[in-house]
Amino acid sequence: MTQKISALLEAAADRALPVVRGIDDGQLDRRTPCAEYDVRALVNHLFQVVVNFQALAAREEADFSQEPDFVTGDWRGRFGAETARLVQAWGVPGAEEGTTGQMGLPARTVGLMVLGDLTVHAWDLARATGAEFAPDPGVVEEVGPGLAALAPQAREMKVFGEPFPVGAGATAFERVLAVTGRDPGWRPAGG
């Protein structure tokens, strides 16, 4: 049986929150596996995704044109509150039905997109800061095929890089990372 997006998001958030809460202010300028983002920029991006996908769950407009600076005040606590709102938004009856967003994608596909972002960017942040991160196996099982299906369009939109080659022994999560263009073995320089 297919799991609800809200349950998957809750599982993903449970794994991502310790990573985000563990980021020290002195780590905000570190490089990440996303070449265009340092830790601060990636936290801001992930915050924006979490907030905007709450709106998409409610069939409201989302604005990705500007990236506000969320890394102020108690941003770690606010990230927890926003991910809880994300889970709640996708748990509303009907949130996974129909279409949403400017591209009119199936709502469940949009939910899988935010699930992928939350999971993959938690890994990015963990790698950049030296934190431990193991994704929820149920999340990986659900998000893997979804991201693989979206990959060609995501590459055209410059959201994913070219697939990273991995061997036959790669784990399911390493294959997810690779399809997004990430090197599953990425470590910070000197790390």
PDB file of C-alpha atoms in Angstrom:
ATOM      1  CA  MET A   1       0.000   0.000   0.000  1.00  0.00           C
ATOM      2  CA  THR A   2       1.240   3.469  -0.891  1.00  0.00           C
ATOM      3  CA  GLN A   3       2.127   5.558   2.145  1.00  0.00           C
ATOM      4  CA  LYS A   4       0.626   8.986   2.616  1.00  0.00           C
ATOM      5  CA  ILE A   5       2.935  11.871   1.739  1.00  0.00           C
ATOM      6  CA  SER A   6       2.390  13.356   5.215  1.00  0.00           C
ATOM      7  CA  ALA A   7       3.622  10.161   6.912  1.00  0.00           C
ATOM      8  CA  LEU A   8       6.650  10.044   4.623  1.00  0.00           C
ATOM      9  CA  LEU A   9       7.380  13.727   5.256  1.00  0.00           C
ATOM     10  CA  GLU A  10       7.153  13.158   8.999  1.00  0.00           C
ATOM     11  CA  ALA A  11       9.676  10.307   8.739  1.00  0.00           C
ATOM     12  CA  ALA A  12      11.975  12.449   6.564  1.00  0.00           C
ATOM     13  CA  ALA A  13      11.692  15.428   8.925  1.00  0.00           C
ATOM     14  CA  ASP A  14      12.552  13.199  11.899  1.00  0.00           C
ATOM     15  CA  ARG A  15      15.847  12.385  10.154  1.00  0.00           C
ATOM     16  CA  ALA A  16      16.518  15.936   8.862  1.00  0.00           C
ATOM     17  CA  LEU A  17      15.817  17.898  12.057  1.00  0.00           C
ATOM     18  CA  PRO A  18      18.829  16.651  14.049  1.00  0.00           C
ATOM     19  CA  VAL A  19      21.090  17.576  11.122  1.00  0.00           C
ATOM     20  CA  VAL A  20      19.699  21.115  10.842  1.00  0.00           C
ATOM     21  CA  ARG A  21      19.586  21.669  14.597  1.00  0.00           C
ATOM     22  CA  GLY A  22      23.183  20.491  14.886  1.00  0.00           C
ATOM     23  CA  ILE A  23      24.594  23.073  12.469  1.00  0.00           C
ATOM     24  CA  ASP A  24      26.941  25.385  14.302  1.00  0.00           C
ATOM     25  CA  ASP A  25      27.046  29.040  13.250  1.00  0.00           C
ATOM     26  CA  GLY A  26      30.741  28.544  12.445  1.00  0.00           C
ATOM     27  CA  GLN A  27      29.772  25.973   9.787  1.00  0.00           C
ATOM     28  CA  LEU A  28      27.457  28.236   7.777  1.00  0.00           C
ATOM     29  CA  ASP A  29      30.113  29.153   5.219  1.00  0.00           C
ATOM     30  CA  ARG A  30      31.190  25.565   4.480  1.00  0.00           C
ATOM     31  CA  ARG A  31      30.873  24.091   0.992  1.00  0.00           C
ATOM     32  CA  THR A  32      28.140  21.533   0.334  1.00  0.00           C
ATOM     33  CA  PRO A  33      27.682  18.839  -2.323  1.00  0.00           C
ATOM     34  CA  CYS A  34      25.525  21.445  -4.126  1.00  0.00           C
ATOM     35  CA  ALA A  35      28.303  23.514  -5.682  1.00  0.00           C
ATOM     36  CA  GLU A  36      26.145  26.655  -5.893  1.00  0.00           C
ATOM     37  CA  TYR A  37      25.268  26.584  -2.171  1.00  0.00           C
ATOM     38  CA  ASP A  38      27.260  26.937   1.004  1.00  0.00           C
ATOM     39  CA  VAL A  39      25.588  25.678   4.209  1.00  0.00           C
ATOM     40  CA  ARG A  40      23.820  29.005   4.894  1.00  0.00           C
ATOM     41  CA  ALA A  41      22.460  29.235   1.343  1.00  0.00           C
ATOM     42  CA  LEU A  42      21.345  25.603   1.406  1.00  0.00           C
ATOM     43  CA  VAL A  43      19.543  26.052   4.746  1.00  0.00           C
ATOM     44  CA  ASN A  44      17.812  29.119   3.268  1.00  0.00           C
ATOM     45  CA  HIS A  45      16.870  27.139   0.158  1.00  0.00           C
ATOM     46  CA  LEU A  46      15.522  24.228   2.196  1.00  0.00           C
ATOM     47  CA  PHE A  47      13.516  26.611   4.395  1.00  0.00           C
ATOM     48  CA  GLN A  48      12.027  28.194   1.277  1.00  0.00           C
ATOM     49  CA  VAL A  49      11.122  24.775  -0.117  1.00  0.00           C
ATOM     50  CA  VAL A  50       9.477  23.704   3.153  1.00  0.00           C
ATOM     51  CA  VAL A  51       7.447  26.934   3.372  1.00  0.00           C
ATOM     52  CA  ASN A  52       6.454  27.039  -0.316  1.00  0.00           C
ATOM     53  CA  PHE A  53       5.398  23.397  -0.438  1.00  0.00           C
ATOM     54  CA  GLN A  54       3.011  24.062   2.444  1.00  0.00           C
ATOM     55  CA  ALA A  55       1.295  26.519   0.101  1.00  0.00           C
ATOM     56  CA  LEU A  56       1.331  24.018  -2.772  1.00  0.00           C
ATOM     57  CA  ALA A  57      -0.366  21.405  -0.564  1.00  0.00           C
ATOM     58  CA  ALA A  58      -3.150  23.941   0.031  1.00  0.00           C
ATOM     59  CA  ARG A  59      -3.362  24.786  -3.721  1.00  0.00           C
ATOM     60  CA  GLU A  60      -1.993  28.267  -3.062  1.00  0.00           C
ATOM     61  CA  GLU A  61       0.658  30.092  -5.075  1.00  0.00           C
ATOM     62  CA  ALA A  62       4.286  29.534  -4.143  1.00  0.00           C
ATOM     63  CA  ASP A  63       6.981  32.130  -4.789  1.00  0.00           C
ATOM     64  CA  PHE A  64      10.407  30.724  -5.584  1.00  0.00           C
ATOM     65  CA  SER A  65      11.641  33.925  -7.252  1.00  0.00           C
ATOM     66  CA  GLN A  66      13.279  35.299  -4.102  1.00  0.00           C
ATOM     67  CA  GLU A  67      15.147  33.515  -1.364  1.00  0.00           C
ATOM     68  CA  PRO A  68      14.692  35.289   1.971  1.00  0.00           C
ATOM     69  CA  ASP A  69      17.301  34.968   4.713  1.00  0.00           C
ATOM     70  CA  PHE A  70      15.765  32.507   7.144  1.00  0.00           C
ATOM     71  CA  VAL A  71      19.047  32.029   9.044  1.00  0.00           C
ATOM     72  CA  THR A  72      18.326  34.627  11.715  1.00  0.00           C
ATOM     73  CA  GLY A  73      17.182  34.427  15.331  1.00  0.00           C
ATOM     74  CA  ASP A  74      16.034  30.947  16.385  1.00  0.00           C
ATOM     75  CA  TRP A  75      16.157  29.540  12.857  1.00  0.00           C
ATOM     76  CA  ARG A  76      16.759  25.989  14.092  1.00  0.00           C
ATOM     77  CA  GLY A  77      13.543  26.064  16.131  1.00  0.00           C
ATOM     78  CA  ARG A  78      11.646  27.712  13.275  1.00  0.00           C
ATOM     79  CA  PHE A  79      12.827  24.993  10.900  1.00  0.00           C
ATOM     80  CA  GLY A  80      11.250  22.393  13.194  1.00  0.00           C
ATOM     81  CA  ALA A  81       8.004  24.380  13.321  1.00  0.00           C
ATOM     82  CA  GLU A  82       7.919  24.815   9.529  1.00  0.00           C
ATOM     83  CA  THR A  83       8.533  21.116   8.853  1.00  0.00           C
ATOM     84  CA  ALA A  84       5.699  20.298  11.283  1.00  0.00           C
ATOM     85  CA  ARG A  85       3.457  22.661   9.282  1.00  0.00           C
ATOM     86  CA  LEU A  86       4.595  20.953   6.072  1.00  0.00           C
ATOM     87  CA  VAL A  87       3.594  17.537   7.442  1.00  0.00           C
ATOM     88  CA  GLN A  88       0.257  18.955   8.587  1.00  0.00           C
ATOM     89  CA  ALA A  89      -0.414  20.650   5.218  1.00  0.00           C
ATOM     90  CA  TRP A  90       0.141  17.415   3.303  1.00  0.00           C
ATOM     91  CA  GLY A  91      -1.997  15.501   5.842  1.00  0.00           C
ATOM     92  CA  VAL A  92      -5.143  17.493   5.068  1.00  0.00           C
ATOM     93  CA  PRO A  93      -7.693  15.255   3.321  1.00  0.00           C
ATOM     94  CA  GLY A  94      -7.423  15.744  -0.443  1.00  0.00           C
ATOM     95  CA  ALA A  95      -3.916  17.252  -0.379  1.00  0.00           C
ATOM     96  CA  GLU A  96      -2.583  14.413  -2.551  1.00  0.00           C
ATOM     97  CA  GLU A  97      -5.454  14.572  -5.056  1.00  0.00           C
ATOM     98  CA  GLY A  98      -5.711  16.555  -8.266  1.00  0.00           C
ATOM     99  CA  THR A  99      -3.002  18.909  -9.433  1.00  0.00           C
ATOM    100  CA  THR A 100      -1.104  21.790  -7.880  1.00  0.00           C
ATOM    101  CA  GLY A 101       1.488  24.405  -8.738  1.00  0.00           C
ATOM    102  CA  GLN A 102       2.076  26.509 -11.820  1.00  0.00           C
ATOM    103  CA  MET A 103       3.030  23.460 -13.865  1.00  0.00           C
ATOM    104  CA  GLY A 104      -0.203  21.641 -12.953  1.00  0.00           C
ATOM    105  CA  LEU A 105       1.611  18.532 -11.777  1.00  0.00           C
ATOM    106  CA  PRO A 106      -0.201  15.757  -9.921  1.00  0.00           C
ATOM    107  CA  ALA A 107      -0.290  16.737  -6.247  1.00  0.00           C
ATOM    108  CA  ARG A 108       1.306  13.452  -5.156  1.00  0.00           C
ATOM    109  CA  THR A 109       4.227  14.117  -7.532  1.00  0.00           C
ATOM    110  CA  VAL A 110       4.653  17.573  -5.973  1.00  0.00           C
ATOM    111  CA  GLY A 111       4.600  15.961  -2.527  1.00  0.00           C
ATOM    112  CA  LEU A 112       7.299  13.528  -3.616  1.00  0.00           C
ATOM    113  CA  MET A 113       9.381  16.484  -4.834  1.00  0.00           C
ATOM    114  CA  VAL A 114       9.433  18.112  -1.392  1.00  0.00           C
ATOM    115  CA  LEU A 115      10.065  14.715   0.177  1.00  0.00           C
ATOM    116  CA  GLY A 116      13.103  14.335  -2.087  1.00  0.00           C
ATOM    117  CA  ASP A 117      14.363  17.833  -1.277  1.00  0.00           C
ATOM    118  CA  LEU A 118      14.014  17.311   2.463  1.00  0.00           C
ATOM    119  CA  THR A 119      15.854  13.989   2.311  1.00  0.00           C
ATOM    120  CA  VAL A 120      18.593  14.817  -0.186  1.00  0.00           C
ATOM    121  CA  HIS A 121      19.331  18.275   1.254  1.00  0.00           C
ATOM    122  CA  ALA A 122      19.509  16.805   4.770  1.00  0.00           C
ATOM    123  CA  TRP A 123      22.238  14.525   3.394  1.00  0.00           C
ATOM    124  CA  ASP A 124      23.934  17.516   1.735  1.00  0.00           C
ATOM    125  CA  LEU A 125      23.959  19.414   5.026  1.00  0.00           C
ATOM    126  CA  ALA A 126      25.128  16.383   6.985  1.00  0.00           C
ATOM    127  CA  ARG A 127      28.028  15.815   4.592  1.00  0.00           C
ATOM    128  CA  ALA A 128      29.015  19.492   4.734  1.00  0.00           C
ATOM    129  CA  THR A 129      28.941  19.666   8.537  1.00  0.00           C
ATOM    130  CA  GLY A 130      30.141  16.177   9.494  1.00  0.00           C
ATOM    131  CA  ALA A 131      26.784  15.143  10.985  1.00  0.00           C
ATOM    132  CA  GLU A 132      25.422  11.623  10.913  1.00  0.00           C
ATOM    133  CA  PHE A 133      22.520  11.060   8.527  1.00  0.00           C
ATOM    134  CA  ALA A 134      20.680   7.925   7.494  1.00  0.00           C
ATOM    135  CA  PRO A 135      17.481   8.426   5.500  1.00  0.00           C
ATOM    136  CA  ASP A 136      14.306   6.596   6.427  1.00  0.00           C
ATOM    137  CA  PRO A 137      14.211   3.390   4.302  1.00  0.00           C
ATOM    138  CA  GLY A 138      10.497   3.843   3.513  1.00  0.00           C
ATOM    139  CA  VAL A 139      11.184   7.367   2.270  1.00  0.00           C
ATOM    140  CA  VAL A 140      14.005   6.141   0.020  1.00  0.00           C
ATOM    141  CA  GLU A 141      11.791   3.368  -1.353  1.00  0.00           C
ATOM    142  CA  GLU A 142       9.064   5.857  -2.230  1.00  0.00           C
ATOM    143  CA  VAL A 143      11.170   8.781  -3.420  1.00  0.00           C
ATOM    144  CA  GLY A 144      13.652   6.803  -5.540  1.00  0.00           C
ATOM    145  CA  PRO A 145      11.315   5.948  -8.440  1.00  0.00           C
ATOM    146  CA  GLY A 146       9.659   9.378  -8.239  1.00  0.00           C
ATOM    147  CA  LEU A 147      12.923  11.288  -8.554  1.00  0.00           C
ATOM    148  CA  ALA A 148      14.137   8.952 -11.300  1.00  0.00           C
ATOM    149  CA  ALA A 149      10.942   9.695 -13.272  1.00  0.00           C
ATOM    150  CA  LEU A 150      11.341  13.456 -12.747  1.00  0.00           C
ATOM    151  CA  ALA A 151      15.085  13.462 -13.494  1.00  0.00           C
ATOM    152  CA  PRO A 152      14.996  14.233 -17.257  1.00  0.00           C
ATOM    153  CA  GLN A 153      12.757  17.277 -16.745  1.00  0.00           C
ATOM    154  CA  ALA A 154      14.714  18.311 -13.630  1.00  0.00           C
ATOM    155  CA  ARG A 155      17.937  18.247 -15.661  1.00  0.00           C
ATOM    156  CA  GLU A 156      16.370  20.399 -18.376  1.00  0.00           C
ATOM    157  CA  MET A 157      15.355  22.891 -15.681  1.00  0.00           C
ATOM    158  CA  LYS A 158      18.900  22.755 -14.218  1.00  0.00           C
ATOM    159  CA  VAL A 159      17.534  21.450 -10.887  1.00  0.00           C
ATOM    160  CA  PHE A 160      19.466  18.150 -11.155  1.00  0.00           C
ATOM    161  CA  GLY A 161      22.951  17.664 -12.489  1.00  0.00           C
ATOM    162  CA  GLU A 162      23.926  14.901 -14.883  1.00  0.00           C
ATOM    163  CA  PRO A 163      23.583  11.477 -13.248  1.00  0.00           C
ATOM    164  CA  PHE A 164      26.627  10.432 -11.273  1.00  0.00           C
ATOM    165  CA  PRO A 165      27.893   6.961 -12.195  1.00  0.00           C
ATOM    166  CA  VAL A 166      27.561   4.411  -9.388  1.00  0.00           C
ATOM    167  CA  GLY A 167      28.398   0.730  -9.353  1.00  0.00           C
ATOM    168  CA  ALA A 168      26.047  -2.236  -9.237  1.00  0.00           C
ATOM    169  CA  GLY A 169      26.591  -2.492  -5.463  1.00  0.00           C
ATOM    170  CA  ALA A 170      25.249   1.017  -4.781  1.00  0.00           C
ATOM    171  CA  THR A 171      22.558   1.279  -2.122  1.00  0.00           C
ATOM    172  CA  ALA A 172      19.082   2.536  -2.962  1.00  0.00           C
ATOM    173  CA  PHE A 173      19.902   5.908  -1.386  1.00  0.00           C
ATOM    174  CA  GLU A 174      23.222   6.156  -3.235  1.00  0.00           C
ATOM    175  CA  ARG A 175      21.239   5.633  -6.454  1.00  0.00           C
ATOM    176  CA  VAL A 176      18.836   8.436  -5.401  1.00  0.00           C
ATOM    177  CA  LEU A 177      21.784  10.755  -4.807  1.00  0.00           C
ATOM    178  CA  ALA A 178      23.362   9.760  -8.118  1.00  0.00           C
ATOM    179  CA  VAL A 179      20.191  10.394 -10.140  1.00  0.00           C
ATOM    180  CA  THR A 180      20.174  13.976  -8.790  1.00  0.00           C
ATOM    181  CA  GLY A 181      23.755  14.433  -9.964  1.00  0.00           C
ATOM    182  CA  ARG A 182      25.448  13.958  -6.591  1.00  0.00           C
ATOM    183  CA  ASP A 183      28.551  11.933  -5.833  1.00  0.00           C
ATOM    184  CA  PRO A 184      27.450   9.661  -2.941  1.00  0.00           C
ATOM    185  CA  GLY A 185      31.054   9.632  -1.739  1.00  0.00           C
ATOM    186  CA  TRP A 186      31.340  13.441  -1.565  1.00  0.00           C
ATOM    187  CA  ARG A 187      33.274  14.791   1.386  1.00  0.00           C
ATOM    188  CA  PRO A 188      34.359  18.366   2.085  1.00  0.00           C
ATOM    189  CA  ALA A 189      37.934  19.173   1.105  1.00  0.00           C
ATOM    190  CA  GLY A 190      40.206  18.071   3.893  1.00  0.00           C
ATOM    191  CA  GLY A 191      37.334  16.092   5.450  1.00  0.00           C
TER     192      GLY A 191
END
